[in-house]
JSON list of C-alpha atoms in Angstrom, two decimals:
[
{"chain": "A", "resi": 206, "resn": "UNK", "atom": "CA", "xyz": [138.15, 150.01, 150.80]},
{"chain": "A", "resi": 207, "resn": "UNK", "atom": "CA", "xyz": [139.58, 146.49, 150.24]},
{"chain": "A", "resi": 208, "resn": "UNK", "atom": "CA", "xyz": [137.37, 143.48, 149.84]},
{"chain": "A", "resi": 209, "resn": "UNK", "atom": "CA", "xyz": [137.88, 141.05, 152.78]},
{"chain": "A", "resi": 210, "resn": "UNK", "atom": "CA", "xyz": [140.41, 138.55, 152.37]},
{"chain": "A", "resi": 211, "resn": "UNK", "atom": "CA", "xyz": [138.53, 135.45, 153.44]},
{"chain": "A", "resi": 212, "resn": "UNK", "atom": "CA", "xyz": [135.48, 136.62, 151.56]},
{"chain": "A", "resi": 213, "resn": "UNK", "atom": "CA", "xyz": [133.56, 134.92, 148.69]},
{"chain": "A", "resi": 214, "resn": "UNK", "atom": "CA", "xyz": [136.64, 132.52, 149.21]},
{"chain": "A", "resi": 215, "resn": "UNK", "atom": "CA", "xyz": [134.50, 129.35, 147.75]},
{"chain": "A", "resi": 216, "resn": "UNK", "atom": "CA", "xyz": [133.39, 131.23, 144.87]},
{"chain": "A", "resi": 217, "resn": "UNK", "atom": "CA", "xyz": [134.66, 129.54, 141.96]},
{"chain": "A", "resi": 218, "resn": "UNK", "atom": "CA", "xyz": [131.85, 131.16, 139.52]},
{"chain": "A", "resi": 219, "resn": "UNK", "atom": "CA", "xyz": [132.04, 134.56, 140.05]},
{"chain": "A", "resi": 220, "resn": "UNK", "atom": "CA", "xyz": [133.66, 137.41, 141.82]},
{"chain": "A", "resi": 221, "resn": "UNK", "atom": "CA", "xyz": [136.32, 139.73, 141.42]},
{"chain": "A", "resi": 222, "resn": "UNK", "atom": "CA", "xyz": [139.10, 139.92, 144.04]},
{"chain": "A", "resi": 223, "resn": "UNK", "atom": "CA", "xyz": [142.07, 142.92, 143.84]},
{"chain": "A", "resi": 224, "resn": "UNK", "atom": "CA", "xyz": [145.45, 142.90, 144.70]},
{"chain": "A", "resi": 225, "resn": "UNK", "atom": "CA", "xyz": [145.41, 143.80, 148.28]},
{"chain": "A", "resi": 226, "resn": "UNK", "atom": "CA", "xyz": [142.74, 140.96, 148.85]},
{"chain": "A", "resi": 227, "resn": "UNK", "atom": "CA", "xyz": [144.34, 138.68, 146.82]},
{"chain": "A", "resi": 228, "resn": "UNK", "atom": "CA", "xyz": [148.01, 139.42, 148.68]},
{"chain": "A", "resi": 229, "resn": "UNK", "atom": "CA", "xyz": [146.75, 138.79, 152.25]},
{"chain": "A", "resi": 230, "resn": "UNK", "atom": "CA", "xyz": [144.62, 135.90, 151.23]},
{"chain": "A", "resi": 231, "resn": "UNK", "atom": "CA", "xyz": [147.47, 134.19, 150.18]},
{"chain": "A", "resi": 232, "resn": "UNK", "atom": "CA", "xyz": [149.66, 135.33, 153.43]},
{"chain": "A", "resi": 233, "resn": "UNK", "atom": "CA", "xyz": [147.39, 133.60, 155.09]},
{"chain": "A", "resi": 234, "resn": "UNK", "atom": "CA", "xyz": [146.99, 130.65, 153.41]},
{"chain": "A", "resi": 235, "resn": "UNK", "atom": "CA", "xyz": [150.85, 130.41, 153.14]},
{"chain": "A", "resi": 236, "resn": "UNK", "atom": "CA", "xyz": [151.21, 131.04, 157.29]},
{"chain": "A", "resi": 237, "resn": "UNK", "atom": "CA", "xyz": [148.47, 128.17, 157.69]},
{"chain": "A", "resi": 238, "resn": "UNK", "atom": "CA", "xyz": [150.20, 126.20, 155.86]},
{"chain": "A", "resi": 239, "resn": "UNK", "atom": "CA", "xyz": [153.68, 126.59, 157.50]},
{"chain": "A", "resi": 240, "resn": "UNK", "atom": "CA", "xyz": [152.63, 126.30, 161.32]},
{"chain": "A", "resi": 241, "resn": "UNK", "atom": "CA", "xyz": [150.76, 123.56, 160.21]},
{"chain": "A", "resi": 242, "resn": "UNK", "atom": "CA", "xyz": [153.44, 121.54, 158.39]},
{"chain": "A", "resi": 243, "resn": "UNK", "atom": "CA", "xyz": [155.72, 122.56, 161.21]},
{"chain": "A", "resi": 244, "resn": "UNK", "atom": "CA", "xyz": [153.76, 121.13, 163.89]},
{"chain": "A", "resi": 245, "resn": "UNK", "atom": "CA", "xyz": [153.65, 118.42, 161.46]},
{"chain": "A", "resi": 246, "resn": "UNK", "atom": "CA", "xyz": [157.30, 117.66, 161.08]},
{"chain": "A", "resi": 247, "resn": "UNK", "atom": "CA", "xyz": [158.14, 117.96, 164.93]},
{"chain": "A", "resi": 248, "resn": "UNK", "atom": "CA", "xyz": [155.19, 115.36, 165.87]},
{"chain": "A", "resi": 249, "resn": "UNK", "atom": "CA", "xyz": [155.63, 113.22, 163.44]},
{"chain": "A", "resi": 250, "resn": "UNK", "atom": "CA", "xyz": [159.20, 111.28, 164.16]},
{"chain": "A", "resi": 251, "resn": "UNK", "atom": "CA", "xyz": [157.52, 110.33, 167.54]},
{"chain": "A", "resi": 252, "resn": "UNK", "atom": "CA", "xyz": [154.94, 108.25, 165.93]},
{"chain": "A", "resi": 253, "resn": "UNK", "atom": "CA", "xyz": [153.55, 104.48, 165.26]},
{"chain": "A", "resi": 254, "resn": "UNK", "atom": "CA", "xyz": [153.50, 103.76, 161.69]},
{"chain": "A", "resi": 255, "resn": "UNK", "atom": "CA", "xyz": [149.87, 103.60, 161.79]},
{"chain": "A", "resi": 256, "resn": "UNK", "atom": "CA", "xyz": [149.54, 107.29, 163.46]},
{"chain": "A", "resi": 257, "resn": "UNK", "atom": "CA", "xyz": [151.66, 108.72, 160.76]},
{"chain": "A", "resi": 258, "resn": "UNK", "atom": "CA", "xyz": [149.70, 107.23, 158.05]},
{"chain": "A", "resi": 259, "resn": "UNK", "atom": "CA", "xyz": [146.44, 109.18, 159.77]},
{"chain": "A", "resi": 260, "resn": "UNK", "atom": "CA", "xyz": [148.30, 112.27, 159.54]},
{"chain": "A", "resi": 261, "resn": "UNK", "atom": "CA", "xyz": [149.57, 111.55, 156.01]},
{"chain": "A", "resi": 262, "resn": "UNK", "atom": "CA", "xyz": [145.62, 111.20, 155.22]},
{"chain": "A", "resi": 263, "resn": "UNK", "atom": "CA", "xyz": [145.21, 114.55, 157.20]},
{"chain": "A", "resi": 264, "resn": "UNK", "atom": "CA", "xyz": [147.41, 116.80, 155.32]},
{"chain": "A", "resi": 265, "resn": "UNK", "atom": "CA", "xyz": [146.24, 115.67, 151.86]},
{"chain": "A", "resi": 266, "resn": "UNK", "atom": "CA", "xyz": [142.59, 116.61, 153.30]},
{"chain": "A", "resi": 267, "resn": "UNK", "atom": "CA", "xyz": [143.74, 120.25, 154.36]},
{"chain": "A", "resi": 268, "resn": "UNK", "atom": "CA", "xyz": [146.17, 120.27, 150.93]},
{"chain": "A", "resi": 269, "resn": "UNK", "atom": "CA", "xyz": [143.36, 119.85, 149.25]},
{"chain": "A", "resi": 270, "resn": "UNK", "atom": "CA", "xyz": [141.55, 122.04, 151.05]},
{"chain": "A", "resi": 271, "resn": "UNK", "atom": "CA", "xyz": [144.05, 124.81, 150.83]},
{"chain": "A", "resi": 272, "resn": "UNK", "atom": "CA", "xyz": [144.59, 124.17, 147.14]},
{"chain": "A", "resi": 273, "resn": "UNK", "atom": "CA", "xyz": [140.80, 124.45, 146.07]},
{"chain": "A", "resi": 274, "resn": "UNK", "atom": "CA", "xyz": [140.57, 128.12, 147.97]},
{"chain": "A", "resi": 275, "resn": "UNK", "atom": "CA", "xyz": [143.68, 129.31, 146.50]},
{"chain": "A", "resi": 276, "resn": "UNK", "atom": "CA", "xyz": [142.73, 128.29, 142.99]},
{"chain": "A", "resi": 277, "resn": "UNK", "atom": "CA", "xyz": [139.18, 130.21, 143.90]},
{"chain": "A", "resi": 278, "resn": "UNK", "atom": "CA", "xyz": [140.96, 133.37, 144.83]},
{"chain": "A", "resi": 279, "resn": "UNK", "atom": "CA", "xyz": [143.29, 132.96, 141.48]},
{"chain": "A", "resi": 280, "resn": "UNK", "atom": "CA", "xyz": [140.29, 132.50, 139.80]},
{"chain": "A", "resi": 281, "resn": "UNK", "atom": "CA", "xyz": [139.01, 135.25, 141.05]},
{"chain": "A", "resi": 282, "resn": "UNK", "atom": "CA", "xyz": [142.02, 137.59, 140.22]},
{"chain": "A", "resi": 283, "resn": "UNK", "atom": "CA", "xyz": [141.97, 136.55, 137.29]},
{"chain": "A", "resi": 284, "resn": "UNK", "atom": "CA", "xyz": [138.03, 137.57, 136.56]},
{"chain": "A", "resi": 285, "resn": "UNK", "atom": "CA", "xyz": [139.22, 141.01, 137.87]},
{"chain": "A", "resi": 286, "resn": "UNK", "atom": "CA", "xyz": [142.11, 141.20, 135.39]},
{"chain": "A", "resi": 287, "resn": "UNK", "atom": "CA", "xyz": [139.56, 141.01, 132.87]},
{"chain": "A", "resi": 288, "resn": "UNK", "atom": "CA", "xyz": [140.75, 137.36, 132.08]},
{"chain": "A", "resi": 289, "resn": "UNK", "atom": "CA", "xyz": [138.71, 134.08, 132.55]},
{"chain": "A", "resi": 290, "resn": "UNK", "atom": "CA", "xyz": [139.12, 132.31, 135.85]},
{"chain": "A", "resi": 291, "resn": "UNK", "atom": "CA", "xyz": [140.64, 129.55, 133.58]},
{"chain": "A", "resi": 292, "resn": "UNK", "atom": "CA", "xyz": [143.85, 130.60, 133.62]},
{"chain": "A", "resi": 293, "resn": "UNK", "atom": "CA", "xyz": [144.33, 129.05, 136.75]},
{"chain": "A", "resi": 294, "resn": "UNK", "atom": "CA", "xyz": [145.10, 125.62, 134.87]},
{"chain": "A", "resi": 295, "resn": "UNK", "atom": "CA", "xyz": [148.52, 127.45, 134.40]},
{"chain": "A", "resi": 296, "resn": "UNK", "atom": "CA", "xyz": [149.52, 126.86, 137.86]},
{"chain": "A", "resi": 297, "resn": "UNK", "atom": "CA", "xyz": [150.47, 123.36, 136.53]},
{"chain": "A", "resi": 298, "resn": "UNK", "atom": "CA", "xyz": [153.44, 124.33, 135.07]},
{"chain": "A", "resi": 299, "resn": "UNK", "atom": "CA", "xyz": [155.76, 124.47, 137.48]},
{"chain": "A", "resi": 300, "resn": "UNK", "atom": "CA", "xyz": [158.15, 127.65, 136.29]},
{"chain": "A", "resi": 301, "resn": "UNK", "atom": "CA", "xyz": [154.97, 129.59, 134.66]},
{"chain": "A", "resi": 302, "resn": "UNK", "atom": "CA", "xyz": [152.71, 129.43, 138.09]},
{"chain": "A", "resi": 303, "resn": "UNK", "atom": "CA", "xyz": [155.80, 131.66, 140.16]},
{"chain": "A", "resi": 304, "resn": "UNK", "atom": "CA", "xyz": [155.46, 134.16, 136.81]},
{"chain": "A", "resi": 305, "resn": "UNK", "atom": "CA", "xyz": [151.23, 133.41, 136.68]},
{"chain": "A", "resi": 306, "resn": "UNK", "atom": "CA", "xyz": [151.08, 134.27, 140.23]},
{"chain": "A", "resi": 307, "resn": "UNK", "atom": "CA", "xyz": [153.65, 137.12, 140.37]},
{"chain": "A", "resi": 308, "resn": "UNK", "atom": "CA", "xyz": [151.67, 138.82, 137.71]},
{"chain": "A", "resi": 309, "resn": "UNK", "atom": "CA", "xyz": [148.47, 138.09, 139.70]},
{"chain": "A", "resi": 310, "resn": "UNK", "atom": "CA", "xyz": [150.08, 140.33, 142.40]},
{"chain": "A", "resi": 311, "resn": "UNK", "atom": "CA", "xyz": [151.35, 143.16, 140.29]},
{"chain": "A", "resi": 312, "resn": "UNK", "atom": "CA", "xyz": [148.76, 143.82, 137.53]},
{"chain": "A", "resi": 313, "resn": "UNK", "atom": "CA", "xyz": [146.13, 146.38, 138.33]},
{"chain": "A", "resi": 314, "resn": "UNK", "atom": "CA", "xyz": [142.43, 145.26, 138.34]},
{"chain": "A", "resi": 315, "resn": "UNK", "atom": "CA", "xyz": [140.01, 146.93, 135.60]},
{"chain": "A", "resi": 316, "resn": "UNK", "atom": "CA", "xyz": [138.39, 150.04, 136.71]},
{"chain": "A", "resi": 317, "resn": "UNK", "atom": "CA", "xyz": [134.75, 149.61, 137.23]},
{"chain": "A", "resi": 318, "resn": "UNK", "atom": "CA", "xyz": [132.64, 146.97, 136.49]},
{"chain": "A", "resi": 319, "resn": "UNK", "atom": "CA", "xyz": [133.49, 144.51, 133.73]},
{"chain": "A", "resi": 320, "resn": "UNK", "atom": "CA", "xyz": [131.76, 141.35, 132.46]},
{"chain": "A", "resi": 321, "resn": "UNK", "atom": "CA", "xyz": [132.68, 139.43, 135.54]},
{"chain": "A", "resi": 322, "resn": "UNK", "atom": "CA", "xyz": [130.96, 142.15, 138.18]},
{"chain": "A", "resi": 323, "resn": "UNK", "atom": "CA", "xyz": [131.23, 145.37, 139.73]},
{"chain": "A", "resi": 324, "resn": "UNK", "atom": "CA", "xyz": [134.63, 146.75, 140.88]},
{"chain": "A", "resi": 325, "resn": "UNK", "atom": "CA", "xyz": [136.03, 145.59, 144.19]},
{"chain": "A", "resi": 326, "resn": "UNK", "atom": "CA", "xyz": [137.43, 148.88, 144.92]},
{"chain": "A", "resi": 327, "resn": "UNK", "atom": "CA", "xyz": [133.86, 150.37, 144.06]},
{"chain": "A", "resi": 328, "resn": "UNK", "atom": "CA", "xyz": [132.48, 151.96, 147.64]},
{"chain": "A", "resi": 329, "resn": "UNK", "atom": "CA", "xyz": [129.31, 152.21, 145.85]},
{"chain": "A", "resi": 330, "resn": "UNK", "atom": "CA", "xyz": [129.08, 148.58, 144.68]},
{"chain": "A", "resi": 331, "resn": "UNK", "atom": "CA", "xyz": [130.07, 146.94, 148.21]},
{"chain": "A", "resi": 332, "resn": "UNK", "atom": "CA", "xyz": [127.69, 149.41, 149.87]},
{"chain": "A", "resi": 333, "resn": "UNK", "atom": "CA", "xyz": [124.62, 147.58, 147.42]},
{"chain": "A", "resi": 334, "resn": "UNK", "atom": "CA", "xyz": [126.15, 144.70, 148.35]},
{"chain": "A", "resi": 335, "resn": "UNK", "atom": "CA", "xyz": [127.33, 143.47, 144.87]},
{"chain": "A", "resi": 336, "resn": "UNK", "atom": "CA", "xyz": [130.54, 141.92, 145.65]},
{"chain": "A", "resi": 337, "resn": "UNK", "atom": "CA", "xyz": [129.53, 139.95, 149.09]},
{"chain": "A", "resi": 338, "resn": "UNK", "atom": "CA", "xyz": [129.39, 136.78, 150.10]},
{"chain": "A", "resi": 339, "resn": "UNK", "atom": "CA", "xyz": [125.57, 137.45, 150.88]},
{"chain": "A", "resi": 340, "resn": "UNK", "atom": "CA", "xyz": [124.60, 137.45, 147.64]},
{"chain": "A", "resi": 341, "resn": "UNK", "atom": "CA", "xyz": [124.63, 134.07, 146.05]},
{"chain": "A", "resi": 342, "resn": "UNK", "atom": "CA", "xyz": [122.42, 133.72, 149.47]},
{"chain": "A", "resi": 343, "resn": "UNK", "atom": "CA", "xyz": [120.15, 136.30, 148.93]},
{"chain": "A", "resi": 344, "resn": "UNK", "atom": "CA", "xyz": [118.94, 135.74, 145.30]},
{"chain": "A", "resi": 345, "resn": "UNK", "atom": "CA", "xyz": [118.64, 132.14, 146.40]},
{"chain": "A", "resi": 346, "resn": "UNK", "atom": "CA", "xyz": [116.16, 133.64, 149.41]},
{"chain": "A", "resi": 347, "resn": "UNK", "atom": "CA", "xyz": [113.92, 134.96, 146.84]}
]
């Protein structure tokens, strides 16, 4: 079984995420991101100057927004690559972040646990609980 694709999705630290997780996370973010931007672009030539200046200040909120999860979930791809989530920085180079994230989708995720947690794919280790979003909130309980 897949991890969930919304899942752990603020997790910067820690995590793994595989490729199926990964994939539909970022279907998601990208369909967000389109109906929003198209809604957007229709309103938008009907508009005071002042009005369109609000929703200038509301897409760099969600842009933002949308940019800190995906870099979470590439950081988290990353981690179950076997690579630090710090490779995410190459997403700044504009040709390298369509290869950076096309290898993100393709390369296979270690099997079993490395030094950035237990396996996603790992029935055992999401039936303990080791890859949820619970658990930052549970050792925090105790």
């Amino acid at each position: 079984m897949s991890k969930p694709a919304f899942e752990d999705m603020f997790n910067l630290k820690s995590g793994r995420r595989n490729r199926k997780s990964f994939a539909l996370f970022m279907l998601a973010q990208l369909g967000i991101s389109i109906s929003l931007f198209s809604v957007i672009f229709v309103v938008t030539p009907a508009l005071s100057e002042f009005e369109k200046g609000l929703i200038a200040l509301l897409v760099f909120v969600v842009g933002v927004g949308l940019l800190m999860t995906q870099f979470c979930a590439m950081a988290q791809r990353c981690r179950d690559i076997g690579y630090r989530g710090f490779w995410v920085i190459l997403n700044f180079i504009p040709v390298v972040a369509l290869i950076f994230q096309a290898l993100l989708l393709i390369v296979p995720g270690t099997k079993g646990p490395n030094q950035y947690g237990p396996d996603p794919l790992d029935p055992e280790a999401r039936a303990e609980g080791l890859t949820s979003a619970n658990t930052n909130a549970s050792i925090l309980s105790k």
